[in-house]
DNA sequence: GTCTATAAGACGATAGAC
DNA sequence: GTCTATCGTCTTATAGAC
């Protein structure tokens, strides 16, 4: 046991550097897209020589893949809000809150995800056909049950889910447009709260879960 | 008047070739993003030598700018549906129909627009700060009047507009995801109709314009 | 107005010293 | 594990014959 800390140090160095690179990569991919992003830009933002990126991630595509998979994990976590709920008011409120929090705290990740889907999901196609489809089918079943139990109006569950995804994701993907229309300033705490409340109120009222 | 048609021919050739190039460019920019698109890909799709593209559009950026401006024109046209309306049911229904028709018939344009905004609107920033802002402010006023006249509930007009943009645009930008969740098949006529009806019903009910 | 050939530069990736 | 120097390729853009 002469050098008990050495192997752990190495692991930690790797873990930390990978994290630094992934954070920088997410930002650059979000701002420039996959094609517009360069390893040099990512390296500069991470404060590392370009060759080090290739030491940790063999290719640009492998780095991009890691960024996208990270985001998918976060997305799935938020998706769980739906499960514990007893009805649409609980479930949909919690889901909107969670997704809006992602749009606010993780706008770069949201943009990379949007870009990936817009370009035909070259990396995520497998996940979309397995994990995402299963999750969606499960949530469609839950919504159907809510409708049967007369907890909400008979709204098509899939189009309702698309509406939830669209409205919440919009605040990240089109954040620049919203900021411009807000006089060039980011939304304040109060405005984010209002956004959430408006979405929840319109949708929950619209599906007949809240009294009009 | 020896050759009266010659100058007109030239104009027509130019107009037609520019159109061909713009159509191809929109598709390639939508599929690959600005950075991922190459003049070679666009030339191949247009069926022209690469050098011809540079004859009609000096640089890749100028070509991209033309594509984006075309889309903005279409977007503005749909926006007019709001004006002739006597109330939220007319106005918002017509606007949703128009925007959904754009998402369906012009998905590539929608994606280029989304990509442009996501990357900070490098080309459209001026338009967003002038034309888009004016349009938005005008529509906010209309919605405010509807609220005063008790034609709908007091919903924040801006967040309502964002909701309309988000839900309709989603069917173009995330069309690949929707298609995947639809068993790999594009939405049918009937499904598009259902999508429109769902959105209209949920939003119009949600803002208190339709009875719950 | 069309097209081939090519210049000039940027990019992803790697070799190899430390 | 870090970093400099560089290779080979791809891309934008242009020159110049037709």
Coordinates of C-alpha atoms in Angstrom, one line a residue, chain A residues 6-175:
Chain A
X6 CA -2.8 7.1 -7.1
X7 CA -5.4 5.0 -8.9
X8 CA -8.2 7.0 -7.4
X9 CA -6.5 10.3 -8.4
X10 CA -6.4 9.1 -12.0
X11 CA -10.1 8.2 -12.0
X12 CA -11.0 11.6 -10.5
X13 CA -8.9 13.5 -13.0
X14 CA -10.6 11.6 -15.8
X15 CA -14.1 12.2 -14.3
X16 CA -13.4 15.9 -13.7
X17 CA -12.0 16.5 -17.2
X18 CA -14.8 14.6 -18.9
X19 CA -17.3 16.7 -17.0
X20 CA -15.5 20.0 -17.9
X21 CA -15.4 19.0 -21.6
X22 CA -19.1 17.9 -21.6
X23 CA -20.2 21.2 -20.1
X24 CA -18.3 23.1 -22.7
X25 CA -19.4 20.9 -25.5
X26 CA -23.1 21.2 -24.6
X27 CA -22.8 25.0 -24.8
X28 CA -20.9 25.0 -28.1
X29 CA -23.2 22.4 -29.7
X30 CA -26.2 24.4 -28.5
X31 CA -24.9 27.7 -29.9
X32 CA -23.5 26.4 -33.2
X33 CA -25.2 23.1 -33.9
X34 CA -23.2 19.9 -34.5
X35 CA -21.9 21.1 -37.9
X36 CA -21.0 24.6 -36.7
X37 CA -19.3 23.4 -33.6
X38 CA -15.5 22.8 -33.7
X39 CA -13.3 20.9 -31.4
X40 CA -11.1 24.0 -31.1
X41 CA -14.1 26.1 -29.8
X42 CA -14.9 23.4 -27.3
X43 CA -11.3 23.1 -26.2
X44 CA -10.9 26.8 -25.8
X45 CA -14.1 27.1 -23.7
X46 CA -13.0 24.1 -21.6
X47 CA -9.5 25.6 -21.2
X48 CA -7.8 22.6 -22.5
X49 CA -5.6 21.9 -25.6
X50 CA -7.6 20.4 -28.5
X51 CA -5.6 17.1 -28.4
X52 CA -6.9 16.5 -24.8
X53 CA -10.4 16.3 -26.1
X54 CA -9.5 13.5 -28.4
X55 CA -7.8 11.8 -25.5
X56 CA -11.0 11.7 -23.6
X57 CA -13.4 11.4 -26.5
X58 CA -12.0 9.8 -29.6
X59 CA -14.1 11.6 -32.1
X60 CA -16.4 14.7 -32.3
X61 CA -19.3 12.4 -32.8
X62 CA -18.6 10.4 -29.7
X63 CA -18.4 13.6 -27.7
X64 CA -21.7 14.7 -29.2
X65 CA -23.3 11.4 -28.4
X66 CA -22.3 11.7 -24.8
X67 CA -23.8 15.2 -24.6
X68 CA -27.1 14.0 -26.1
X69 CA -27.4 11.0 -23.9
X70 CA -26.8 13.1 -20.8
X71 CA -29.8 15.3 -21.8
X72 CA -32.0 12.3 -22.4
X73 CA -31.3 11.2 -18.9
X74 CA -32.4 14.5 -17.4
X75 CA -35.5 14.5 -19.6
X76 CA -36.5 11.0 -18.4
X77 CA -36.1 12.0 -14.8
X78 CA -38.6 14.8 -15.2
X79 CA -40.9 12.4 -16.9
X80 CA -41.3 10.5 -13.7
X81 CA -43.4 13.3 -12.2
X82 CA -46.3 11.9 -14.1
X83 CA -46.3 8.6 -12.2
X84 CA -47.0 9.3 -8.6
X85 CA -50.0 11.5 -9.4
X86 CA -53.5 10.7 -8.5
X87 CA -55.1 12.8 -11.2
X88 CA -54.4 15.2 -14.1
X89 CA -54.2 18.3 -11.8
X90 CA -51.3 16.8 -9.7
X91 CA -49.6 15.0 -12.6
X92 CA -49.7 17.6 -15.3
X93 CA -48.9 20.4 -12.9
X94 CA -45.8 18.6 -11.6
X95 CA -44.7 17.7 -15.1
X96 CA -45.1 21.3 -16.4
X97 CA -43.1 22.5 -13.4
X98 CA -40.4 20.0 -13.9
X99 CA -40.1 20.6 -17.7
X100 CA -40.1 24.4 -17.2
X101 CA -37.4 24.1 -14.6
X102 CA -35.3 22.1 -17.2
X103 CA -36.0 24.9 -19.8
X104 CA -34.8 27.5 -17.3
X105 CA -31.8 25.7 -15.8
X106 CA -30.7 23.7 -18.8
X107 CA -31.5 25.7 -21.9
X108 CA -28.4 24.5 -23.7
X109 CA -29.3 20.9 -23.2
X110 CA -32.8 21.5 -24.4
X111 CA -31.5 23.1 -27.6
X112 CA -29.1 20.2 -28.3
X113 CA -32.0 17.8 -27.9
X114 CA -34.2 19.9 -30.2
X115 CA -31.5 20.1 -32.8
X116 CA -30.9 16.4 -32.6
X117 CA -34.6 15.6 -33.2
X118 CA -35.0 18.3 -35.9
X119 CA -32.1 16.7 -37.9
X120 CA -33.7 13.3 -37.8
X121 CA -32.3 12.0 -34.5
X122 CA -29.2 10.4 -36.0
X123 CA -27.9 9.5 -32.5
X124 CA -31.1 9.1 -30.5
X125 CA -33.2 7.1 -33.0
X126 CA -32.8 3.9 -31.0
X127 CA -33.8 5.5 -27.7
X128 CA -36.8 7.1 -29.4
X129 CA -38.0 3.8 -30.7
X130 CA -37.6 2.0 -27.3
X131 CA -37.4 4.1 -24.2
X132 CA -39.3 7.1 -25.4
X133 CA -42.0 5.1 -27.1
X134 CA -42.5 2.9 -23.9
X135 CA -42.7 6.0 -21.7
X136 CA -45.2 7.7 -24.0
X137 CA -47.4 4.6 -24.3
X138 CA -47.4 4.3 -20.5
X139 CA -48.4 8.0 -20.1
X140 CA -51.1 7.6 -22.8
X141 CA -52.6 4.8 -20.7
X142 CA -52.6 7.0 -17.5
X143 CA -54.3 9.8 -19.3
X144 CA -56.9 7.4 -20.8
X145 CA -57.7 6.2 -17.3
X146 CA -58.1 9.7 -16.1
X147 CA -60.6 10.3 -18.9
X148 CA -62.5 7.1 -18.0
X149 CA -62.7 8.2 -14.4
X150 CA -64.1 11.5 -15.6
X151 CA -61.2 13.4 -14.1
X152 CA -60.8 15.3 -17.4
X153 CA -62.4 15.7 -20.8
X154 CA -61.8 13.2 -23.6
X155 CA -58.8 14.8 -25.1
X156 CA -56.5 12.8 -27.4
X157 CA -53.7 11.8 -25.0
X158 CA -50.9 12.0 -27.6
X159 CA -51.7 15.4 -28.8
X160 CA -52.0 16.5 -25.2
X161 CA -48.5 15.2 -24.5
X162 CA -47.1 17.0 -27.6
X163 CA -48.7 20.2 -26.3
X164 CA -47.0 19.8 -23.0
X165 CA -43.6 19.1 -24.6
X166 CA -44.1 22.0 -27.0
X167 CA -45.1 24.7 -24.6
X168 CA -42.5 23.9 -22.0
X169 CA -39.6 23.3 -24.4
X170 CA -40.4 26.5 -26.3
X171 CA -39.1 28.6 -23.4
X172 CA -35.7 27.1 -23.9
X173 CA -35.4 26.6 -27.6
X174 CA -37.0 30.0 -28.5
X175 CA -35.6 31.7 -25.4

